[in-house]
Amino acid sequence: MDWETVIGLEIHAQLATRSKIFSGASTRYGAEPNTQACAVDLGLPGVLPVLNEEVVRMAVKFGLATHSTVAPRSVFARKNYFYPDLPKGYQISQYELPIVHDGYLDIELDEDTVKRIGITRAHLEEDAGKSLHEDFHGMTGIDLNRAGTPLLEIVSEPDMRSAKEAIAYMKKIHSLVRYLGICDGNMQEGSFRCDANVSVRPKGQEAFGTRTELKNINSFRFVEQAINYEVERQIAVLESGGTVVQETRLFDADRHETRPMRTKEEANDYRYFPDPDLLPVEIDQAFIAEVTLSLPELPDVKKQRFMDDFGLSAYDAGVLTATRELGDYFETVVESSGGQGKLSANWVMGELSGALNKAGLEIDASPVSAGALGGMLRRIEDGTISGKIAKQVFEALWAGEGTADEIIESQGLKQITDSSAIEGIIREVLENSPTQVEQYRNGQEKVFGYFVGQVMKATQGKANPKQVNELLKKMIND
Amino acid sequence: MALEAQEVERIAHLARLGIDPDDIPDYARNLSDILAFVELLNSVDTCGVEPLAHPLEAVQRLRPDVVTEADERENFQSNAPLTEAGLYLVPKVIE
């Protein structure tokens, strides 16, 4: 039987505020345990949560960037459950009236396929603390620094049909929240986390199959592995006549499998109700207009502009706008190269990305500045150096040996464009290769490449290849 | 709506309350009375009435995103039964 996979994602993006969602405690990562947990975060009696304005602004930014409805009125609710890293006994979240709902995001699956993924809702909530299970004489240690950190939970429609689509959507959200500056996207530190709801159904069937929820998968690669494993597991269960049990499963990154989180799953009953400590949040048009003005250029818009202004393909423009930093770098290269869009794209995506990958560096730590790279491209464009020699110059730029002009000068890499000098070398090559000349004149045109190679060799790659071709063609037929 | 003993046990479990099995019939009767009382509300026609999220006719005040709280760990932890290495210690919990 042919099976169809159905995936919906719940992404928790930690909002990049200075203070917590309902208290004035710091959200800085990596502090000594419990030094950033104040009376509100600890849930001490008599405290009152007060909502952080920046959190509202960030949620609205996300809503506007995903074509969502920003709710004029949203309400915080208590989600009740007992766990020691949640000292109040409830998490403040949003339930019936989330701040953002009914939006979408377009993902590119390949060069010509774009798919629209619905965003059901995005709601605000507080994070819980951390439990440390190791080495406390059989007890559990609790660090509440993270308690009360603002989260935006972004819930998608079950619109994805493969792990590949889920990853494309997740990457797009990841890129978007970083463009917007509302989340640092750091997956190692848990600032960007993902749960996946996965089910399968016979192809053509409309009703969804029973789903399982895969929890806390903290890298793009693991999300893909976890989904693929889970899909195969569910199909195997169904094909052997069994039924899929609705449950929460954890992905084991070491064993590349998912397994049930609790042996005895009890139906969750969170007994949501509106939090009497918090009043409804009202967002007026003036606030939305103000936030709209503060929005940066969004990835899709930037991508289209790169295609229109620089003549880039959709693929190239997509790669170069994947992060805000890369887009900015590329634009500076274009500017300092004197407007060489396509050439800049080739170098940023080729030589530079390759070198960065190899060195394990991000674009903002590149040893070659955008200005320096652009300066070198200018020299390719004006014919001072050939593209081939440019690779040599690039290596020297990377090693910090000066600007492109300095390197070209000190290493004598300037292209030979003097026709008489090149003609002299060509003459010499032809005289030294009578056999090949004979072959060429007898119709073996492939030999032409041999002559070009010999001339380039004799000039240590410094002759202008186009010029060599032209002159050679003329001289060999004389 | 009359509650069964099983439902009383479930409610107690959700609230993490230990109750004496002998008291279950009493709880069941009391809770059922409360539910019956609240059930009265269902006889009111609420079409066109906006659900109430808060009894006050007011809007949430927002605070600027500024860190205002200093580290008071020592003070707070003086109330905790057990701490170590800056952590609150609790009976072992395993997912």
Coordinates of C-alpha atoms in Angstrom, one line a residue:
Chain A
M1 CA 0.0 0.0 0.0
D2 CA 1.1 3.6 -0.6
W3 CA 1.2 5.7 2.5
E4 CA 1.1 9.5 2.9
T5 CA 2.9 11.2 5.7
V6 CA 1.2 14.1 7.5
I7 CA 3.3 16.4 9.7
G8 CA 2.6 19.5 11.8
L9 CA 5.2 21.3 13.8
E10 CA 5.1 23.2 17.1
I11 CA 8.1 25.4 17.3
H12 CA 9.1 27.2 20.6
A13 CA 11.1 30.3 19.9
Q14 CA 12.6 32.0 22.9
L15 CA 12.1 35.7 22.5
A16 CA 15.3 37.8 22.7
T17 CA 14.2 40.2 25.5
R18 CA 16.4 41.4 28.2
S19 CA 13.9 40.7 31.0
K20 CA 11.4 37.9 31.5
I21 CA 7.8 37.8 30.2
F22 CA 6.2 38.7 33.5
S23 CA 9.0 39.9 35.8
G24 CA 12.1 42.1 35.8
A25 CA 14.6 39.3 36.2
S26 CA 17.3 38.9 33.6
T27 CA 17.0 36.3 30.8
R28 CA 20.8 36.1 30.2
Y29 CA 21.9 32.6 29.3
G30 CA 24.5 30.7 31.4
A31 CA 24.2 32.5 34.7
E32 CA 24.8 30.8 38.1
P33 CA 21.8 28.7 39.0
N34 CA 18.8 30.6 40.5
T35 CA 20.6 34.0 40.4
Q36 CA 18.1 35.2 37.8
A37 CA 14.9 33.8 39.4
C38 CA 12.9 36.5 41.3
A39 CA 9.9 36.2 43.5
V40 CA 7.5 36.2 40.5
D41 CA 9.5 33.4 38.7
L42 CA 9.5 31.4 41.9
G43 CA 5.7 31.8 42.3
L44 CA 6.0 33.1 45.8
P45 CA 2.6 34.1 47.4
G46 CA 1.4 37.6 46.7
V47 CA 3.3 38.4 43.6
L48 CA 1.7 39.8 40.5
P49 CA 2.9 39.2 36.9
V50 CA 3.2 42.2 34.7
L51 CA 3.5 41.7 30.9
N52 CA 6.7 42.8 29.1
E53 CA 5.9 45.2 26.3
E54 CA 8.7 44.0 24.1
V55 CA 7.2 40.5 24.1
V56 CA 4.0 41.8 22.7
R57 CA 5.9 43.8 20.1
M58 CA 7.9 40.7 19.0
A59 CA 4.8 38.6 18.7
V60 CA 3.2 41.2 16.5
K61 CA 6.3 41.4 14.3
F62 CA 6.0 37.6 13.8
G63 CA 2.3 37.9 13.0
L64 CA 2.9 40.7 10.4
A65 CA 5.7 38.8 8.8
T66 CA 3.6 35.6 8.4
H67 CA 0.5 37.3 7.0
S68 CA -1.3 36.4 10.2
T69 CA -4.1 38.1 12.0
V70 CA -2.9 40.0 15.0
A71 CA -5.6 39.6 17.6
P72 CA -7.0 43.0 18.8
R73 CA -7.7 41.2 22.1
S74 CA -5.9 38.2 23.5
V75 CA -6.1 36.5 26.8
F76 CA -3.6 34.6 29.0
A77 CA -4.7 31.3 30.5
R78 CA -3.3 29.0 33.2
K79 CA -2.2 25.6 32.0
N80 CA -2.2 23.4 35.1
Y81 CA 0.3 20.6 35.7
F82 CA 2.6 19.5 38.4
Y83 CA 6.4 19.4 37.9
P84 CA 9.1 20.8 40.2
D85 CA 10.6 23.1 37.5
L86 CA 7.2 24.9 37.4
P87 CA 6.9 26.2 40.9
K88 CA 3.4 27.8 40.5
G89 CA 1.8 24.5 39.5
Y90 CA 0.7 26.2 36.3
Q91 CA 2.3 27.7 33.2
I92 CA 0.9 31.0 32.0
S93 CA 0.1 30.5 28.3
Q94 CA -2.6 31.4 25.9
Y95 CA -5.4 29.1 24.9
E96 CA -8.6 30.2 23.3
L97 CA -7.5 33.7 22.3
P98 CA -3.8 33.6 21.1
I99 CA -2.1 36.9 20.1
V100 CA -1.5 35.7 16.5
H101 CA -3.5 33.3 14.3
D102 CA -4.3 32.2 10.8
G103 CA -1.2 33.0 8.8
Y104 CA 1.1 31.2 6.4
L105 CA 4.6 30.8 5.1
D106 CA 5.7 29.8 1.6
I107 CA 8.6 27.2 1.4
E108 CA 10.7 26.4 -1.6
L109 CA 11.0 22.7 -2.2
D110 CA 13.1 23.0 -5.3
E111 CA 13.8 25.4 -8.1
D112 CA 10.2 25.6 -9.3
T113 CA 8.1 24.2 -6.4
V114 CA 6.7 26.5 -3.8
K115 CA 4.4 25.2 -1.1
R116 CA 2.2 27.2 1.3
I117 CA 2.2 26.0 4.9
G118 CA -0.5 27.3 7.1
I119 CA 0.3 28.8 10.5
T120 CA -2.6 27.9 12.9
R121 CA -1.5 30.2 15.7
A122 CA 1.4 31.7 17.6
H123 CA 0.9 32.3 21.3
L124 CA 2.9 33.7 24.1
E125 CA 3.9 31.7 27.1
E126 CA 6.5 31.4 29.9
D127 CA 9.2 28.8 29.8
A128 CA 9.8 26.4 32.8
G129 CA 13.0 25.9 34.8
K130 CA 15.5 23.1 34.3
S131 CA 15.7 19.8 36.2
L132 CA 19.1 18.3 36.7
H133 CA 18.9 14.6 37.5
E134 CA 22.5 13.8 38.0
D135 CA 24.5 13.4 41.2
F136 CA 22.5 15.0 44.0
H137 CA 22.3 12.0 46.4
G138 CA 19.3 10.6 44.5
M139 CA 17.5 13.9 44.5
T140 CA 16.7 16.3 41.6
G141 CA 18.3 19.7 41.4
I142 CA 16.2 22.6 40.2
D143 CA 17.5 25.8 38.4
L144 CA 14.7 28.3 37.9
N145 CA 16.8 30.9 35.9
R146 CA 14.9 29.9 32.7
A147 CA 11.5 30.0 34.4
G148 CA 9.5 32.9 33.0
T149 CA 11.6 33.3 29.9
P150 CA 9.3 34.4 27.1
L151 CA 8.4 31.9 24.4
L152 CA 6.5 32.2 21.2
E153 CA 4.9 28.8 20.4
I154 CA 4.3 28.7 16.7
V155 CA 1.8 26.0 15.6
S156 CA 1.6 25.0 12.0
E157 CA -1.3 23.3 10.2
P158 CA -0.7 19.6 9.4
D159 CA 0.3 20.7 5.9
M160 CA 3.7 19.0 5.5
R161 CA 4.0 15.7 3.7
S162 CA 7.6 14.7 4.2
A163 CA 10.5 15.2 6.6
K164 CA 12.1 17.3 3.8
E165 CA 9.1 19.7 3.8
A166 CA 9.2 19.9 7.6
I167 CA 12.8 20.8 7.6
A168 CA 12.3 23.4 4.9
Y169 CA 9.5 25.0 7.0
M170 CA 11.5 24.8 10.2
K171 CA 14.5 26.5 8.5
K172 CA 12.3 29.2 7.1
I173 CA 10.8 30.0 10.5
H174 CA 14.3 29.9 11.9
S175 CA 15.6 32.3 9.3
L176 CA 12.5 34.6 9.8
V177 CA 12.7 34.9 13.6
R178 CA 16.4 35.8 13.2
Y179 CA 15.7 38.4 10.5
L180 CA 13.1 39.9 12.7
G181 CA 15.5 40.0 15.6
I182 CA 13.0 38.3 17.9
C183 CA 15.0 35.1 18.6
D184 CA 18.7 34.3 18.4
G185 CA 17.8 30.8 17.0
N186 CA 20.5 29.1 19.0
M187 CA 19.5 25.5 19.1
Q188 CA 22.3 24.3 21.3
E189 CA 21.1 26.6 24.1
G190 CA 17.5 25.7 23.5
S191 CA 16.4 29.1 22.2
F192 CA 14.7 27.3 19.2
R193 CA 13.0 24.0 19.8
C194 CA 10.7 21.8 17.8
D195 CA 8.0 19.2 18.5
A196 CA 6.7 17.3 15.5
N197 CA 3.2 15.7 15.2
V198 CA 3.5 12.8 12.8
S199 CA 0.9 10.5 11.3
V200 CA 0.5 8.3 8.2
R201 CA -2.6 7.5 6.1
P202 CA -3.3 5.4 3.0
K203 CA -2.7 7.6 -0.1
G204 CA -6.0 9.1 -1.2
Q205 CA -7.7 8.8 2.2
E206 CA -8.9 12.1 3.6
A207 CA -9.1 11.4 7.3
F208 CA -5.9 11.7 9.3
G209 CA -4.3 8.7 10.9
T210 CA -3.5 8.6 14.6
R211 CA -0.6 10.8 15.4
T212 CA 2.3 10.7 17.7
E213 CA 4.1 13.7 19.1
L214 CA 7.9 13.7 18.9
K215 CA 9.3 15.9 21.6
N216 CA 12.2 18.3 21.9
I217 CA 14.3 17.6 18.9
N218 CA 17.2 20.0 19.0
S219 CA 18.7 20.1 15.5
F220 CA 17.5 20.2 11.9
R221 CA 19.2 16.9 11.3
F222 CA 17.6 15.2 14.2
V223 CA 14.1 16.4 13.2
E224 CA 14.6 14.8 9.9
Q225 CA 15.9 11.5 11.4
A226 CA 13.2 11.4 14.0
I227 CA 10.4 12.0 11.5
N228 CA 11.7 9.4 9.0
Y229 CA 12.2 6.8 11.7
E230 CA 8.7 7.5 13.1
V231 CA 7.0 7.3 9.7
E232 CA 8.6 3.9 9.0
R233 CA 7.7 2.7 12.5
Q234 CA 4.0 3.7 12.0
I235 CA 3.8 2.1 8.6
A236 CA 5.3 -1.1 9.9
V237 CA 2.8 -1.2 12.8
L238 CA -0.1 -0.6 10.4
E239 CA 1.0 -3.1 7.8
S240 CA 1.4 -5.8 10.3
G241 CA -2.3 -5.2 11.3
G242 CA -1.6 -3.2 14.4
T243 CA -2.8 0.3 15.4
V244 CA -0.8 3.4 16.2
V245 CA -1.2 4.6 19.8
Q246 CA -1.5 8.3 20.3
E247 CA 1.4 9.1 22.6
T248 CA 4.4 11.3 23.1
R249 CA 7.7 9.9 22.0
L250 CA 11.3 11.0 22.6
F251 CA 13.9 10.8 19.9
D252 CA 17.1 9.1 21.0
A253 CA 19.9 10.7 19.0
D254 CA 22.4 8.0 19.8
R255 CA 20.3 5.1 18.7
H256 CA 18.4 7.0 15.9
E257 CA 15.0 5.9 17.1
T258 CA 11.9 7.2 18.9
R259 CA 10.5 5.6 22.0
P260 CA 7.4 6.2 24.2
M261 CA 8.1 8.9 26.8
R262 CA 5.9 7.4 29.5
T263 CA 5.0 3.8 29.8
K264 CA 1.5 4.6 31.2
E265 CA 0.2 7.5 29.2
E266 CA -2.5 9.3 31.0
A267 CA -4.7 11.7 29.0
N268 CA -3.5 15.2 29.8
D269 CA -6.0 17.4 31.5
Y270 CA -4.5 20.8 31.8
R271 CA -7.7 22.5 33.0
Y272 CA -7.1 25.7 31.2
F273 CA -8.8 28.8 32.5
P274 CA -8.2 32.6 32.0
D275 CA -5.5 33.8 34.4
P276 CA -7.2 36.2 36.9
D277 CA -3.8 37.8 37.5
L278 CA -3.6 39.2 34.0
L279 CA -6.0 41.4 32.1
P280 CA -6.8 40.9 28.4
V281 CA -4.1 42.3 26.1
E282 CA -5.4 44.9 23.7
I283 CA -3.5 45.8 20.6
D284 CA -4.7 48.8 18.6
Q285 CA -4.0 49.9 15.0
A286 CA -1.6 52.6 16.1
F287 CA 0.6 49.9 17.8
I288 CA 0.5 47.7 14.7
A289 CA 1.3 50.6 12.4
E290 CA 4.3 51.4 14.6
V291 CA 5.6 47.8 14.6
T292 CA 5.0 47.6 10.8
L293 CA 7.4 50.6 10.3
S294 CA 10.0 48.9 12.4
L295 CA 10.0 45.7 10.3
P296 CA 13.2 44.9 8.4
E297 CA 13.2 43.8 4.8
L298 CA 11.8 40.2 5.0
P299 CA 13.6 37.2 3.4
D300 CA 11.0 36.7 0.6
V301 CA 11.1 40.4 -0.4
K302 CA 14.9 40.5 -0.3
K303 CA 15.1 37.4 -2.4
Q304 CA 12.8 38.9 -5.0
R305 CA 14.9 42.1 -5.0
F306 CA 18.1 40.1 -5.5
M307 CA 16.5 38.4 -8.5
D308 CA 15.3 41.7 -10.0
D309 CA 18.3 43.9 -9.2
F310 CA 21.2 41.5 -9.7
G311 CA 19.7 39.0 -12.2
L312 CA 20.2 36.1 -9.8
S313 CA 18.3 32.8 -10.2
A314 CA 15.7 31.9 -7.6
Y315 CA 18.0 29.3 -6.1
D316 CA 21.0 31.7 -5.7
A317 CA 18.8 34.4 -4.3
G318 CA 17.3 31.9 -1.9
V319 CA 20.8 30.8 -0.6
L320 CA 22.0 34.4 -0.3
T321 CA 19.0 35.5 1.7
A322 CA 18.9 32.4 4.0
T323 CA 20.2 34.6 6.8
R324 CA 20.2 38.3 7.3
E325 CA 24.0 38.3 7.8
L326 CA 24.7 36.6 4.5
G327 CA 22.4 38.9 2.6
D328 CA 24.0 41.9 4.1
Y329 CA 27.5 40.6 3.3
F330 CA 26.5 39.8 -0.2
E331 CA 25.1 43.3 -0.8
T332 CA 28.3 44.9 0.5
V333 CA 30.3 42.8 -1.9
V334 CA 28.2 43.9 -4.8
E335 CA 28.5 47.5 -3.8
S336 CA 32.3 47.4 -3.4
S337 CA 32.7 45.5 -6.6
G338 CA 31.0 48.2 -8.5
G339 CA 27.7 46.4 -9.0
Q340 CA 28.8 43.0 -10.1
G341 CA 25.8 41.0 -8.8
K342 CA 26.2 37.7 -10.6
L343 CA 30.0 37.6 -10.1
S344 CA 29.6 38.5 -6.4
A345 CA 27.0 35.7 -6.0
N346 CA 29.4 33.2 -7.6
W347 CA 32.2 34.1 -5.3
V348 CA 30.2 34.3 -2.1
M349 CA 28.4 31.0 -2.7
G350 CA 31.5 29.3 -4.2
E351 CA 35.0 30.2 -3.0
L352 CA 34.0 32.1 0.2
S353 CA 31.3 29.6 1.4
G354 CA 33.7 26.7 0.7
A355 CA 36.5 28.3 2.7
L356 CA 34.1 29.2 5.6
N357 CA 32.7 25.7 5.7
K358 CA 36.2 24.2 5.7
A359 CA 37.2 26.5 8.6
G360 CA 34.0 26.0 10.4
L361 CA 33.2 29.7 10.5
E362 CA 30.0 31.7 10.1
I363 CA 29.8 34.6 7.7
D364 CA 30.1 37.2 10.4
A365 CA 33.5 35.8 11.3
S366 CA 34.8 35.7 7.8
P367 CA 38.5 36.6 7.6
V368 CA 37.8 38.2 4.2
S369 CA 35.6 41.3 4.7
A370 CA 32.9 42.0 2.1
G371 CA 34.7 45.2 1.1
A372 CA 38.0 43.3 0.5
L373 CA 36.2 40.6 -1.6
G374 CA 34.4 43.3 -3.6
G375 CA 37.6 45.1 -4.2
M376 CA 39.1 41.9 -5.7
L377 CA 36.1 41.4 -7.9
R378 CA 36.5 44.9 -9.3
R379 CA 40.0 43.8 -10.5
I380 CA 38.5 40.8 -12.3
E381 CA 35.9 43.0 -13.9
D382 CA 38.4 45.6 -15.2
G383 CA 40.7 42.9 -16.5
T384 CA 43.6 43.4 -14.1
I385 CA 43.5 39.8 -13.1
S386 CA 41.9 36.7 -14.5
G387 CA 39.3 34.6 -12.7
K388 CA 41.9 31.9 -12.2
I389 CA 44.5 34.2 -10.7
A390 CA 41.7 35.6 -8.5
K391 CA 41.6 32.3 -6.6
Q392 CA 45.2 32.9 -5.8
V393 CA 44.5 36.4 -4.7
F394 CA 41.6 35.2 -2.6
E395 CA 43.8 32.8 -0.7
A396 CA 46.1 35.6 0.1
L397 CA 43.2 37.8 1.2
W398 CA 42.1 34.9 3.5
A399 CA 45.6 34.7 4.9
G400 CA 45.5 38.4 5.7
E401 CA 48.3 39.5 3.3
G402 CA 46.7 42.8 2.4
T403 CA 44.1 44.2 0.0
A404 CA 43.6 42.7 -3.4
D405 CA 45.5 45.6 -5.0
E406 CA 48.4 45.1 -2.7
I407 CA 48.5 41.4 -3.3
I408 CA 48.3 41.7 -7.1
E409 CA 51.1 44.3 -7.0
S410 CA 53.5 42.5 -4.6
Q411 CA 53.0 39.0 -6.1
G412 CA 53.1 40.3 -9.7
L413 CA 49.8 38.8 -10.6
K414 CA 48.7 41.5 -13.0
Q415 CA 47.2 40.0 -16.2
I416 CA 49.3 40.4 -19.4
T417 CA 47.1 42.3 -21.8
D418 CA 49.8 43.6 -24.1
S419 CA 49.0 41.9 -27.5
S420 CA 52.6 41.9 -28.8
A421 CA 53.9 40.2 -25.6
I422 CA 51.2 37.5 -25.9
E423 CA 51.8 37.1 -29.6
G424 CA 55.5 36.5 -28.9
I425 CA 54.6 33.7 -26.5
I426 CA 52.1 32.2 -28.9
R427 CA 54.7 32.2 -31.7
E428 CA 57.1 30.4 -29.4
V429 CA 54.5 27.8 -28.4
L430 CA 53.6 27.1 -32.1
E431 CA 57.2 26.8 -33.1
N432 CA 57.8 24.3 -30.3
S433 CA 54.8 22.1 -31.2
P434 CA 55.0 21.3 -34.9
T435 CA 53.2 17.9 -34.5
Q436 CA 50.2 19.5 -32.8
V437 CA 50.1 22.3 -35.4
E438 CA 50.0 19.7 -38.1
Q439 CA 47.2 17.8 -36.3
Y440 CA 45.2 21.0 -35.9
R441 CA 45.5 21.9 -39.5
N442 CA 44.3 18.4 -40.4
G443 CA 41.1 19.1 -38.7
Q444 CA 41.7 18.0 -35.1
E445 CA 40.3 21.1 -33.5
K446 CA 40.6 19.6 -30.0
V447 CA 44.3 20.4 -30.1
F448 CA 43.4 24.1 -29.8
G449 CA 43.0 23.6 -26.0
Y450 CA 46.5 22.3 -25.8
F451 CA 47.9 25.5 -27.3
V452 CA 45.8 27.6 -24.9
G453 CA 47.1 25.6 -22.0
Q454 CA 50.7 26.0 -23.2
V455 CA 50.4 29.7 -23.5
M456 CA 48.8 30.0 -20.0
K457 CA 51.6 27.9 -18.6
A458 CA 54.2 30.0 -20.2
T459 CA 52.6 33.1 -18.7
Q460 CA 51.9 31.5 -15.3
G461 CA 48.2 32.0 -15.9
K462 CA 48.6 35.7 -16.2
A463 CA 47.5 36.1 -19.8
N464 CA 44.0 37.1 -20.5
P465 CA 42.4 33.8 -21.7
K466 CA 39.9 35.6 -24.0
Q467 CA 42.7 37.5 -25.6
V468 CA 44.8 34.4 -26.0
N469 CA 42.0 32.6 -27.7
E470 CA 41.5 35.4 -30.2
L471 CA 45.1 35.9 -31.0
L472 CA 45.8 32.1 -31.2
K473 CA 42.9 31.6 -33.6
K474 CA 44.3 34.3 -35.9
M475 CA 47.9 33.2 -35.8
I476 CA 47.3 29.4 -36.1
N477 CA 45.4 29.9 -39.4
D478 CA 48.0 32.2 -40.9
Chain B
M1 CA -24.7 15.6 37.0
A2 CA -23.6 13.0 39.6
L3 CA -20.0 12.1 39.9
E4 CA -18.8 8.5 40.1
A5 CA -16.2 7.4 42.6
Q6 CA -13.7 6.9 39.8
E7 CA -14.1 10.5 38.7
V8 CA -13.5 11.8 42.2
E9 CA -10.3 9.8 42.3
R10 CA -9.2 11.2 39.0
I11 CA -9.9 14.8 40.2
A12 CA -7.9 14.2 43.4
H13 CA -5.0 12.8 41.4
L14 CA -4.9 15.8 39.0
A15 CA -4.8 18.1 42.1
R16 CA -2.2 15.7 43.7
L17 CA -4.5 15.3 46.7
G18 CA -4.4 12.2 48.8
I19 CA -7.9 11.3 50.0
D20 CA -9.3 8.7 52.3
P21 CA -11.3 6.2 50.3
D22 CA -14.0 6.3 53.0
D23 CA -14.5 10.0 52.2
I24 CA -15.1 9.5 48.5
P25 CA -18.9 9.2 48.7
D26 CA -19.1 12.5 50.6
Y27 CA -16.8 14.2 48.1
A28 CA -18.8 12.8 45.2
R29 CA -22.0 14.3 46.7
N30 CA -20.5 17.7 47.5
L31 CA -18.8 18.1 44.1
S32 CA -22.0 16.9 42.3
D33 CA -24.0 19.6 44.2
I34 CA -21.5 22.2 43.1
L35 CA -21.7 21.1 39.5
A36 CA -25.5 21.1 39.7
F37 CA -25.4 24.7 41.0
V38 CA -23.1 25.8 38.2
E39 CA -25.3 23.9 35.8
L40 CA -28.0 26.5 36.4
L41 CA -25.9 28.9 34.2
N42 CA -26.6 26.7 31.2
S43 CA -30.3 27.7 31.4
V44 CA -29.4 31.3 30.5
D45 CA -29.4 32.2 26.9
T46 CA -25.8 33.6 26.3
C47 CA -26.0 34.1 22.5
G48 CA -24.4 37.4 21.7
V49 CA -22.7 37.7 25.1
E50 CA -19.0 38.0 24.8
P51 CA -17.2 35.4 27.0
L52 CA -15.8 37.0 30.1
A53 CA -12.0 36.7 30.5
H54 CA -11.7 39.0 33.5
P55 CA -14.3 40.7 35.8
L56 CA -12.5 44.0 35.6
E57 CA -13.3 46.2 32.6
A58 CA -9.6 47.1 32.1
V59 CA -6.8 46.3 29.8
Q60 CA -3.4 44.8 30.6
R61 CA -0.7 47.3 31.5
L62 CA 2.6 46.7 29.9
R63 CA 6.0 47.2 31.5
P64 CA 9.2 48.3 29.6
D65 CA 11.7 45.5 28.9
V66 CA 14.2 46.4 31.6
V67 CA 16.0 44.2 34.2
T68 CA 14.9 45.5 37.6
E69 CA 15.4 42.4 39.8
A70 CA 18.7 41.8 41.6
D71 CA 20.0 38.4 42.6
E72 CA 18.3 37.4 45.9
R73 CA 19.1 33.7 45.7
E74 CA 20.5 33.6 49.2
N75 CA 17.4 35.2 50.7
F76 CA 15.0 33.0 48.8
Q77 CA 16.9 29.8 49.4
S78 CA 16.9 30.4 53.2
N79 CA 13.3 29.3 53.0
A80 CA 14.0 26.1 51.0
P81 CA 14.3 22.8 52.9
L82 CA 17.3 21.6 50.8
T83 CA 19.7 23.3 48.4
E84 CA 23.0 22.5 46.9
A85 CA 25.3 24.2 44.5
G86 CA 22.7 27.0 44.1
L87 CA 20.0 24.5 43.1
Y88 CA 16.8 23.7 44.9
L89 CA 16.7 20.0 45.7
V90 CA 13.5 18.0 45.4
P91 CA 12.6 14.3 45.5
K92 CA 13.8 12.6 42.4
V93 CA 11.6 13.1 39.3
I94 CA 12.1 11.0 36.2
E95 CA 10.3 11.5 33.0

